[in-house]
Amino acid sequence: MYSILIVDDEVMICKGIKSLIEYINIPKITKILTAYNAIEAEKIARNEIPNIIITDIKMPGINGIELIKRLIRNDPDNHRRFIVLSGYDDFHYVKDAFKIGVRDYLLKPASTRELKDVILKVIQEIEEEKERAQIEQVREYNYSKALLENNLNKIFNTPFKDEKTIKKILDDIYIEFPHNYFCIGMFEFIEGDIKASTDVELQQKLNRDYLWTETTGDVILYSFFNYKGNLILLFNFKENRYYEDRLKPLIYEIAQSIFDSNNYKAFISISEPKKGLRGLYFTYQDAMEALRYKILYNPGEIIEYKHTVNRLEKHILSEADTKRFSKNIYEFNMRELSNFIDATFSEKLLENVSIDSIKESYDTLIYVIDNIMRDCGETPYTPDEDFEKLNSLKDIRIDVKSRINNALNLLKEKWECRTTDDIVRKYIEDNYFKSIRMAEVANMVGMSYNYFSRFFREATGMNFSEYVTHIRMEKAREMLDDPTIKVHEVSRKVGYENPKHFTRVFKSYYGISPKEYQDGYWVKRYTDNREGSINDKKA
């Protein structure tokens, strides 16, 4: 790993030091060279490039100090380390040697211990300096990479109106595009593989293998990462026809090289060609939009933007579908739920549907599940973030079914800790503003219609419809205490679409109309009597 050159005009001393170093047997020293004058040493140093040079200070002709100066002039970066050999009366030479960069000195005759200590010390200095240089190199690389990526990402995410602004940004990172056409290939690496955004080796491989100008000078490729960690391949090319003839095959070639050598998997999109610097923004947005369709493709396939446009924008789920979905959850009907999810997110149904329509269906179902989860004390979910993490329709089906299962488990836990009476009361209080049928509630708690009817009357002292009316009237009275609210608004909020019907029920229940109540007629005595009779029935 390290080589040493020993320079001394006294042959026996030169060979003696070599023998001592061999005897010491420092594992990192792999080659020991000797020279008996400065001229010979210069030649060896030029051809062999030794890491450490041990030289006598006083030699005939060109002495050790002059030799060191010459070698330093020929190696401005000073990759070599120098150790000088001197006698007791040569110390003034040693002081001069330190001034020009000598690391240490040895007095003749040097002992084995002294020689070993000095060589190990110099090797440690070399390694520490290498480490500092590597750290600095990585720091400079990361800074340059960050500057490049920040400026390019600014261009790709800002629709600048003039090309002068874009040109100024490119000048700041020393990039000049000689051709008129642009196209972008985008790689989204699948989570679970090594993350490309943190893999310097991958970036260096791309820079080494693909960051080039072709021999014809009509295609240039730049590679970098965007803020999401996606690998961006920016092509600048001379003619539009290169898109089909050369760029698509080139992306396949790059993809195959990355996947084969690094065991990566990724979804790949490619934009349509665009002309001019302003086209950079649009070609990037096209590649991003195409990548959203990854759920309909396999990893490694190229998703062309032109194949994602003109797809159908439609509502896949009807309001009836959503209601049936919610009802099946509350009824723990997992078979129906599973079949429904498989049909909604099937390849055949979504073959020519836009990604926004697919996402709308996903969000609608998750919103229903989310309301159930929230009612059970769980925190809401983030649909945009979650949908982006799904890589296939199969992933969507699994994700929705998993969420349904979680909701069912929470509902089961919540309901098991209550009596059936508590469940029914809570359900009515939570849904009084909807159309509630006794058959539906009976099915929910696993009772037959007739048995549930008897059970409910025994538990509440009222039949089912009376109890629903009781809850609705109580809620209506609370709302009417606000003089600014309209009677027809209260009617709708407590489950009556027809305000006249609501008014009849309210007057039958309280003895006065909703309007009379709101206008200030006090019905406390009546309501107290009414509530007293209700409590008597319960007792």
Coordinates of C-alpha atoms in Angstrom, one line a residue:
M1 CA 0.0 0.0 0.0
Y2 CA 2.9 2.3 0.7
S3 CA 6.4 2.5 -0.9
I4 CA 9.6 4.0 0.5
L5 CA 12.6 5.4 -1.3
I6 CA 15.9 5.5 0.6
V7 CA 18.5 8.0 -0.7
D8 CA 22.1 8.0 0.5
D9 CA 25.5 8.2 -1.2
E10 CA 26.9 5.7 1.2
V11 CA 25.8 2.3 -0.2
M12 CA 26.2 0.4 3.1
I13 CA 24.0 2.9 5.0
C14 CA 21.4 2.8 2.3
K15 CA 21.2 -1.0 2.3
G16 CA 21.4 -1.1 6.1
I17 CA 18.3 1.1 6.4
K18 CA 16.5 -1.0 3.9
S19 CA 17.3 -4.2 5.9
L20 CA 16.1 -2.5 9.1
I21 CA 12.7 -1.6 7.5
E22 CA 12.4 -5.2 6.2
Y23 CA 13.2 -6.5 9.7
I24 CA 10.6 -4.2 11.3
N25 CA 8.0 -5.6 8.9
I26 CA 5.5 -2.9 8.8
P27 CA 2.5 -4.5 6.9
K28 CA 1.5 -1.3 5.1
I29 CA 5.0 -1.0 3.5
T30 CA 4.9 -3.1 0.3
K31 CA 7.9 -1.8 -1.6
I32 CA 11.3 -0.4 -0.6
L33 CA 13.5 1.3 -3.2
T34 CA 17.1 2.7 -3.0
A35 CA 19.1 5.4 -4.8
Y36 CA 22.7 6.4 -4.2
N37 CA 22.5 10.0 -5.5
A38 CA 20.0 12.7 -6.1
I39 CA 19.9 12.2 -9.9
E40 CA 19.0 8.6 -9.6
A41 CA 16.5 9.4 -6.8
E42 CA 14.7 12.0 -9.1
K43 CA 14.4 9.4 -11.8
I44 CA 13.0 6.7 -9.5
A45 CA 10.6 9.2 -7.8
R46 CA 9.3 10.2 -11.2
N47 CA 8.6 6.6 -12.3
E48 CA 7.7 4.8 -9.1
I49 CA 6.1 7.7 -7.2
P50 CA 7.1 6.6 -3.7
N51 CA 4.9 7.7 -0.8
I52 CA 7.8 8.3 1.7
I53 CA 11.3 9.4 0.9
I54 CA 14.1 9.0 3.4
T55 CA 17.2 11.0 2.3
D56 CA 20.6 12.0 3.6
I57 CA 21.0 15.7 4.0
K58 CA 24.7 15.9 3.0
M59 CA 25.5 14.3 -0.3
P60 CA 28.0 15.3 -3.0
G61 CA 26.7 17.3 -5.9
I62 CA 23.0 17.8 -5.2
N63 CA 22.4 17.5 -1.5
G64 CA 19.3 16.3 0.3
I65 CA 17.7 19.8 0.7
E66 CA 18.0 20.6 -3.0
L67 CA 16.7 17.1 -3.9
I68 CA 13.6 17.7 -1.7
K69 CA 13.0 21.1 -3.3
R70 CA 13.2 19.6 -6.8
L71 CA 10.8 16.8 -6.0
I72 CA 8.4 19.3 -4.5
R73 CA 8.5 21.5 -7.6
N74 CA 7.7 18.5 -9.7
D75 CA 4.8 17.6 -7.4
P76 CA 3.0 20.8 -6.5
D77 CA 0.3 18.9 -4.6
N78 CA 3.1 17.4 -2.5
H79 CA 1.8 13.8 -2.3
R80 CA 5.1 12.6 -0.9
R81 CA 6.4 12.7 2.7
F82 CA 10.1 13.4 3.5
I83 CA 12.3 12.2 6.3
V84 CA 15.9 13.4 6.5
L85 CA 19.0 11.6 7.8
S86 CA 21.6 13.9 9.5
G87 CA 24.6 13.8 11.7
Y88 CA 25.0 15.6 15.0
D89 CA 26.7 18.6 13.3
D90 CA 24.1 19.0 10.6
F91 CA 21.3 20.4 12.7
H92 CA 21.3 23.8 10.9
Y93 CA 20.4 21.8 7.7
V94 CA 17.6 20.1 9.5
K95 CA 16.0 23.5 10.4
D96 CA 16.1 24.4 6.7
A97 CA 14.5 21.0 5.8
F98 CA 11.6 21.6 8.2
K99 CA 11.0 25.0 6.5
I100 CA 10.4 23.3 3.1
G101 CA 8.0 20.6 4.4
V102 CA 10.1 17.7 5.9
R103 CA 8.0 15.7 8.3
D104 CA 10.8 14.3 10.6
Y105 CA 14.5 13.5 10.9
L106 CA 16.7 10.7 12.0
L107 CA 20.2 11.0 13.5
K108 CA 22.7 8.6 12.1
P109 CA 22.9 5.8 13.0
A110 CA 19.2 5.4 13.6
S111 CA 18.0 2.6 15.8
T112 CA 15.3 0.1 14.9
R113 CA 12.9 1.6 17.4
E114 CA 13.4 5.2 16.1
L115 CA 13.1 4.2 12.5
K116 CA 9.8 2.3 13.1
D117 CA 8.3 5.1 15.2
V118 CA 9.1 7.8 12.5
I119 CA 7.8 5.7 9.6
L120 CA 4.5 4.8 11.5
K121 CA 4.1 8.5 12.4
V122 CA 4.4 9.6 8.8
I123 CA 2.1 6.8 7.6
Q124 CA -0.5 8.0 10.1
E125 CA -0.1 11.6 8.9
I126 CA -0.7 10.4 5.3
E127 CA -3.8 8.5 6.2
E128 CA -5.3 11.3 8.3
E129 CA -4.7 13.7 5.4
K130 CA -6.3 11.3 3.0
E131 CA -9.3 11.0 5.2
R132 CA -9.6 14.8 5.5
A133 CA -9.3 15.1 1.7
Q134 CA -12.0 12.5 1.2
I135 CA -14.3 14.3 3.7
E136 CA -13.6 17.6 1.9
Q137 CA -14.2 15.9 -1.5
V138 CA -17.5 14.5 -0.3
R139 CA -18.5 17.9 1.1
E140 CA -17.6 19.6 -2.2
Y141 CA -19.4 17.0 -4.2
N142 CA -22.5 17.3 -2.0
Y143 CA -22.4 21.0 -2.3
S144 CA -22.1 21.0 -6.0
K145 CA -24.8 18.3 -6.3
A146 CA -27.1 20.3 -4.0
L147 CA -26.5 23.5 -6.0
L148 CA -27.1 21.7 -9.3
E149 CA -30.3 20.0 -8.0
N150 CA -31.7 23.1 -6.3
N151 CA -31.3 25.2 -9.4
L152 CA -32.7 22.6 -11.8
N153 CA -35.6 21.8 -9.5
K154 CA -36.3 25.5 -9.4
I155 CA -36.5 25.6 -13.2
F156 CA -38.7 22.4 -13.4
N157 CA -41.2 23.6 -10.8
T158 CA -41.6 27.2 -11.8
P159 CA -43.3 28.2 -15.1
F160 CA -41.0 31.1 -15.9
K161 CA -42.4 33.4 -18.6
D162 CA -39.1 34.3 -20.2
E163 CA -36.1 32.3 -21.1
K164 CA -33.6 35.0 -19.8
T165 CA -34.4 34.1 -16.2
I166 CA -33.9 30.4 -17.0
K167 CA -30.6 31.1 -18.8
K168 CA -29.4 33.1 -15.7
I169 CA -30.1 30.2 -13.4
L170 CA -28.3 27.8 -15.8
D171 CA -25.3 30.1 -16.0
D172 CA -25.0 30.0 -12.2
I173 CA -24.4 26.2 -12.4
Y174 CA -22.3 26.4 -15.5
I175 CA -24.7 24.5 -17.7
E176 CA -25.3 25.4 -21.3
F177 CA -27.7 23.5 -23.6
P178 CA -26.5 23.6 -27.2
H179 CA -29.7 22.0 -28.7
N180 CA -33.3 23.1 -28.9
Y181 CA -35.2 19.9 -27.8
F182 CA -35.6 18.5 -24.2
C183 CA -37.0 15.3 -22.8
I184 CA -37.0 13.9 -19.3
G185 CA -36.9 10.3 -18.1
M186 CA -37.8 9.8 -14.4
F187 CA -37.0 6.9 -12.1
E188 CA -39.0 6.3 -8.9
F189 CA -37.2 3.7 -6.9
I190 CA -39.4 1.3 -5.1
E191 CA -39.4 1.6 -1.3
G192 CA -37.6 -1.3 0.3
D193 CA -34.7 -1.2 -2.2
I194 CA -31.6 0.9 -1.5
K195 CA -32.7 4.5 -1.7
A196 CA -31.2 6.1 -4.8
S197 CA -31.3 9.6 -3.4
T198 CA -28.7 8.7 -0.8
D199 CA -26.6 6.5 -3.0
V200 CA -23.6 8.5 -4.1
E201 CA -22.2 5.4 -5.9
L202 CA -25.2 5.3 -8.2
Q203 CA -24.9 9.0 -9.0
Q204 CA -21.2 8.6 -9.7
K205 CA -21.9 5.7 -11.9
L206 CA -24.3 7.7 -14.0
N207 CA -21.9 10.6 -14.2
R208 CA -19.1 8.3 -15.3
D209 CA -21.1 6.1 -17.7
Y210 CA -23.8 8.3 -19.1
L211 CA -23.0 12.0 -18.6
W212 CA -21.5 12.6 -22.0
T213 CA -21.8 14.2 -25.4
E214 CA -22.2 11.5 -28.1
T215 CA -19.6 11.4 -30.9
T216 CA -22.1 13.0 -33.3
G217 CA -22.5 15.9 -30.8
D218 CA -26.3 15.9 -31.0
V219 CA -27.4 14.3 -27.7
I220 CA -26.4 15.3 -24.1
L221 CA -27.6 13.7 -20.9
Y222 CA -27.6 15.2 -17.4
S223 CA -28.5 13.1 -14.4
F224 CA -29.5 14.3 -10.9
F225 CA -32.2 13.8 -8.2
N226 CA -35.3 15.8 -7.5
Y227 CA -36.7 16.8 -4.1
K228 CA -38.6 13.4 -3.9
G229 CA -35.5 11.4 -4.4
N230 CA -36.5 10.4 -8.0
L231 CA -33.6 10.0 -10.5
I232 CA -34.0 12.5 -13.3
L233 CA -32.4 12.0 -16.7
L234 CA -32.5 15.2 -18.7
F235 CA -31.8 14.9 -22.4
N236 CA -30.9 17.8 -24.6
F237 CA -30.9 16.8 -28.3
K238 CA -30.8 18.2 -31.8
E239 CA -33.9 16.8 -33.6
N240 CA -37.4 15.8 -32.5
R241 CA -37.1 12.4 -34.3
Y242 CA -34.4 11.3 -31.8
Y243 CA -37.2 10.7 -29.2
E244 CA -38.3 7.4 -30.8
D245 CA -35.0 6.5 -32.5
R246 CA -32.5 7.0 -29.7
L247 CA -33.9 8.3 -26.4
K248 CA -36.4 5.6 -25.5
P249 CA -33.8 2.8 -26.3
L250 CA -31.2 4.7 -24.3
I251 CA -33.5 4.9 -21.2
Y252 CA -34.1 1.2 -21.5
E253 CA -30.3 0.6 -21.7
I254 CA -29.7 2.8 -18.6
A255 CA -32.5 1.2 -16.7
Q256 CA -31.2 -2.3 -17.4
S257 CA -27.6 -1.3 -16.4
I258 CA -28.8 0.1 -13.1
F259 CA -31.1 -2.8 -12.3
D260 CA -28.6 -5.5 -13.2
S261 CA -25.6 -4.0 -11.4
N262 CA -27.4 -2.7 -8.3
N263 CA -30.5 -4.9 -7.9
Y264 CA -32.7 -1.9 -8.0
K265 CA -36.4 -1.8 -9.0
A266 CA -38.1 1.4 -10.2
F267 CA -41.0 2.8 -12.1
I268 CA -39.9 4.8 -15.2
S269 CA -41.7 7.6 -17.0
I270 CA -40.8 9.6 -20.0
S271 CA -42.1 13.0 -21.2
E272 CA -43.0 14.2 -24.6
P273 CA -40.2 16.2 -26.3
K274 CA -40.4 20.0 -25.8
K275 CA -38.7 22.8 -27.6
G276 CA -36.8 25.7 -26.0
L277 CA -35.8 26.5 -22.4
R278 CA -39.4 27.2 -21.3
G279 CA -40.1 23.6 -22.4
L280 CA -38.0 22.3 -19.4
Y281 CA -40.9 23.1 -17.0
F282 CA -43.5 21.3 -19.2
T283 CA -41.4 18.3 -19.9
Y284 CA -40.7 17.8 -16.2
Q285 CA -44.4 18.2 -15.3
D286 CA -45.3 15.7 -18.0
A287 CA -42.8 13.1 -16.6
M288 CA -44.2 13.7 -13.1
E289 CA -47.8 13.2 -14.3
A290 CA -46.9 10.1 -16.2
L291 CA -45.3 8.6 -13.1
R292 CA -48.6 8.9 -11.3
Y293 CA -49.9 6.1 -13.5
K294 CA -47.4 3.6 -12.0
I295 CA -50.2 1.6 -10.4
L296 CA -51.2 0.4 -13.9
Y297 CA -47.6 -0.6 -14.9
N298 CA -45.0 -3.0 -13.8
P299 CA -41.6 -1.9 -12.5
G300 CA -39.1 -1.4 -15.3
E301 CA -41.7 -0.6 -18.0
I302 CA -41.6 2.9 -19.5
I303 CA -44.7 5.0 -18.8
E304 CA -45.0 7.3 -21.8
Y305 CA -46.8 10.6 -21.1
K306 CA -48.6 10.4 -24.4
H307 CA -50.3 7.2 -23.3
T308 CA -51.7 8.8 -20.1
V309 CA -53.5 11.7 -21.8
N310 CA -57.1 11.6 -23.0
R311 CA -58.1 8.9 -20.5
L312 CA -61.7 9.0 -19.1
E313 CA -62.6 11.3 -16.3
K314 CA -65.5 9.7 -14.6
H315 CA -67.1 9.0 -11.2
I316 CA -66.5 5.3 -10.6
L317 CA -68.6 5.2 -7.5
S318 CA -72.2 6.3 -7.2
E319 CA -73.8 7.7 -4.0
A320 CA -75.6 4.4 -3.7
D321 CA -72.2 2.5 -3.9
T322 CA -70.8 4.6 -1.0
K323 CA -73.9 4.1 1.2
R324 CA -73.9 0.4 0.5
F325 CA -70.2 0.3 1.4
S326 CA -70.8 2.1 4.7
K327 CA -73.7 -0.2 5.5
N328 CA -71.7 -3.3 4.9
I329 CA -69.0 -2.2 7.3
Y330 CA -71.6 -1.6 10.1
E331 CA -73.1 -5.0 9.3
F332 CA -69.6 -6.7 9.3
N333 CA -70.2 -8.1 5.8
M334 CA -66.6 -8.7 4.9
R335 CA -67.4 -10.9 1.9
E336 CA -69.5 -8.2 0.2
L337 CA -66.8 -5.6 1.1
S338 CA -64.0 -7.7 -0.4
N339 CA -65.9 -8.4 -3.6
F340 CA -66.8 -4.7 -3.9
I341 CA -63.1 -3.6 -3.5
D342 CA -61.9 -6.2 -6.0
A343 CA -64.5 -5.0 -8.5
T344 CA -63.9 -1.3 -8.0
F345 CA -60.1 -1.5 -8.4
S346 CA -60.0 -4.1 -11.1
E347 CA -57.6 -3.8 -14.1
K348 CA -60.5 -4.3 -16.5
L349 CA -62.7 -1.5 -15.0
L350 CA -59.8 1.0 -14.8
E351 CA -58.2 0.2 -18.2
N352 CA -58.8 3.6 -19.7
V353 CA -59.7 5.7 -16.6
S354 CA -57.7 8.7 -15.5
I355 CA -55.5 8.5 -12.4
D356 CA -57.5 11.3 -10.7
S357 CA -60.7 9.3 -11.1
I358 CA -59.0 6.3 -9.5
K359 CA -57.7 8.4 -6.7
E360 CA -61.2 9.9 -6.2
S361 CA -62.7 6.5 -5.7
Y362 CA -59.9 5.6 -3.3
D363 CA -60.4 8.8 -1.3
T364 CA -64.1 8.4 -1.1
L365 CA -63.9 4.9 0.4
I366 CA -61.1 5.9 2.8
Y367 CA -63.2 8.9 3.9
V368 CA -66.0 6.6 4.9
I369 CA -63.6 4.3 6.8
D370 CA -61.9 7.3 8.3
N371 CA -65.1 8.6 9.8
I372 CA -65.7 5.3 11.4
M373 CA -62.1 5.2 12.7
R374 CA -62.4 8.7 14.0
D375 CA -65.6 7.8 15.8
C376 CA -63.6 5.1 17.5
G377 CA -61.0 7.5 18.7
E378 CA -58.4 7.1 15.9
T379 CA -56.7 10.0 14.2
P380 CA -57.6 11.0 10.6
Y381 CA -55.4 9.8 7.7
T382 CA -53.7 11.7 4.9
P383 CA -55.0 10.4 1.5
D384 CA -52.6 12.2 -0.8
E385 CA -49.5 10.9 1.0
D386 CA -50.9 7.4 1.3
F387 CA -52.1 7.1 -2.3
E388 CA -48.6 8.1 -3.6
K389 CA -47.0 5.2 -1.7
L390 CA -49.2 2.6 -3.5
N391 CA -47.4 1.0 -6.4
S392 CA -50.2 -1.2 -8.0
L393 CA -53.9 -1.8 -8.1
K394 CA -53.2 -4.9 -5.9
D395 CA -51.6 -2.6 -3.4
I396 CA -54.7 -0.4 -3.4
R397 CA -57.0 -3.4 -2.9
I398 CA -54.8 -4.7 0.0
D399 CA -54.6 -1.2 1.6
V400 CA -58.4 -0.6 1.5
K401 CA -59.2 -4.1 2.8
S402 CA -56.6 -3.6 5.6
R403 CA -58.2 -0.4 6.6
I404 CA -61.7 -2.0 6.6
N405 CA -60.4 -4.8 8.8
N406 CA -58.9 -2.2 11.3
A407 CA -62.3 -0.4 11.3
L408 CA -64.2 -3.6 11.9
N409 CA -61.9 -4.6 14.8
L410 CA -62.3 -1.2 16.4
L411 CA -66.1 -1.3 16.0
K412 CA -66.1 -4.8 17.5
E413 CA -64.0 -3.7 20.5
K414 CA -66.1 -0.6 21.0
W415 CA -69.4 -2.5 20.8
E416 CA -68.3 -5.4 22.9
C417 CA -67.8 -3.1 25.9
R418 CA -71.5 -1.9 25.8
T419 CA -74.8 -3.6 26.2
T420 CA -77.0 -4.1 23.1
D421 CA -79.3 -1.3 24.5
D422 CA -76.3 1.1 24.6
I423 CA -75.3 0.2 21.1
V424 CA -78.8 0.9 19.7
R425 CA -79.3 4.1 21.6
K426 CA -75.9 5.4 20.5
Y427 CA -76.6 4.4 16.9
I428 CA -79.9 6.3 16.9
E429 CA -78.4 9.4 18.6
D430 CA -75.6 9.4 16.0
N431 CA -77.9 8.9 13.0
Y432 CA -81.3 10.5 14.0
F433 CA -81.0 13.0 11.1
K434 CA -81.0 10.1 8.6
S435 CA -83.7 7.7 7.5
I436 CA -83.4 4.9 10.2
R437 CA -85.2 1.6 9.7
M438 CA -85.7 -0.8 12.6
A439 CA -84.9 -3.8 10.4
E440 CA -81.5 -2.3 9.6
V441 CA -80.7 -1.7 13.3
A442 CA -82.0 -5.2 14.3
N443 CA -79.7 -6.7 11.7
M444 CA -76.8 -4.7 13.0
V445 CA -77.1 -6.2 16.5
G446 CA -77.9 -9.6 15.1
M447 CA -81.6 -9.9 16.2
S448 CA -84.7 -10.9 14.3
Y449 CA -87.1 -8.1 13.6
N450 CA -89.8 -9.3 16.0
Y451 CA -87.4 -10.1 18.8
F452 CA -85.7 -6.7 18.5
S453 CA -89.1 -4.9 18.6
R454 CA -90.0 -6.6 21.9
F455 CA -86.5 -6.0 23.3
F456 CA -86.5 -2.3 22.4
R457 CA -89.9 -1.6 24.0
E458 CA -88.8 -3.4 27.2
A459 CA -85.5 -1.4 27.3
T460 CA -86.9 2.1 26.5
G461 CA -90.7 2.0 27.3
M462 CA -91.3 3.1 23.7
N463 CA -91.5 1.5 20.4
F464 CA -88.7 2.2 17.9
S465 CA -90.4 5.0 15.9
E466 CA -91.5 6.7 19.1
Y467 CA -88.0 6.7 20.4
V468 CA -86.6 8.1 17.2
T469 CA -89.2 10.8 17.2
H470 CA -88.3 11.6 20.9
I471 CA -84.6 12.1 20.0
R472 CA -85.5 14.2 17.0
M473 CA -87.8 16.5 18.9
E474 CA -85.3 16.9 21.7
K475 CA -82.6 17.9 19.1
A476 CA -85.1 20.2 17.3
R477 CA -86.0 22.0 20.6
E478 CA -82.3 22.6 21.3
M479 CA -81.8 24.1 17.8
L480 CA -84.9 26.3 18.0
D481 CA -83.5 27.9 21.1
D482 CA -81.3 29.8 18.6
P483 CA -83.6 32.6 17.3
T484 CA -81.5 33.0 14.1
I485 CA -82.1 29.5 12.8
K486 CA -84.9 28.9 10.3
V487 CA -87.6 26.3 11.0
H488 CA -87.0 24.6 7.6
E489 CA -83.3 24.3 8.4
V490 CA -84.1 22.6 11.7
S491 CA -86.5 20.3 9.9
R492 CA -83.8 19.2 7.5
K493 CA -81.2 18.8 10.3
V494 CA -83.4 16.4 12.4
G495 CA -84.3 14.2 9.4
Y496 CA -87.5 15.7 8.0
E497 CA -87.3 16.7 4.4
N498 CA -90.8 18.2 4.5
P499 CA -91.0 21.2 6.9
K500 CA -94.8 20.9 7.1
H501 CA -94.6 17.3 8.3
F502 CA -91.9 18.4 10.8
T503 CA -94.2 21.2 12.1
R504 CA -97.1 18.7 12.6
V505 CA -94.9 16.2 14.5
F506 CA -93.5 19.0 16.7
K507 CA -96.9 20.5 17.5
S508 CA -98.3 17.0 18.3
Y509 CA -95.3 16.4 20.6
Y510 CA -95.1 19.7 22.4
G511 CA -98.5 21.2 21.9
I512 CA -97.3 24.3 20.0
S513 CA -95.7 24.8 16.6
P514 CA -91.9 25.3 16.1
K515 CA -92.5 28.9 15.1
E516 CA -94.5 29.6 18.3
Y517 CA -91.8 28.0 20.4
Q518 CA -89.1 30.0 18.8
D519 CA -91.2 33.2 19.1
G520 CA -91.0 32.9 22.9
Y521 CA -93.9 30.8 24.1
W522 CA -92.6 29.0 27.2
V523 CA -93.4 25.3 27.2
K524 CA -91.3 24.3 30.2
R525 CA -94.2 23.1 32.1
Y526 CA -95.4 21.0 29.2
T527 CA -92.0 19.6 28.4
D528 CA -91.4 18.8 32.1
N529 CA -94.7 16.9 32.2
R530 CA -93.8 15.2 28.9
E531 CA -90.4 14.2 30.1
G532 CA -91.9 13.0 33.4
S533 CA -94.3 10.7 31.6
I534 CA -91.4 9.4 29.5
N535 CA -89.4 8.6 32.6
D536 CA -92.5 6.9 34.1
K537 CA -92.7 4.7 31.0
K538 CA -89.0 3.8 31.4
A539 CA -89.4 2.9 35.0

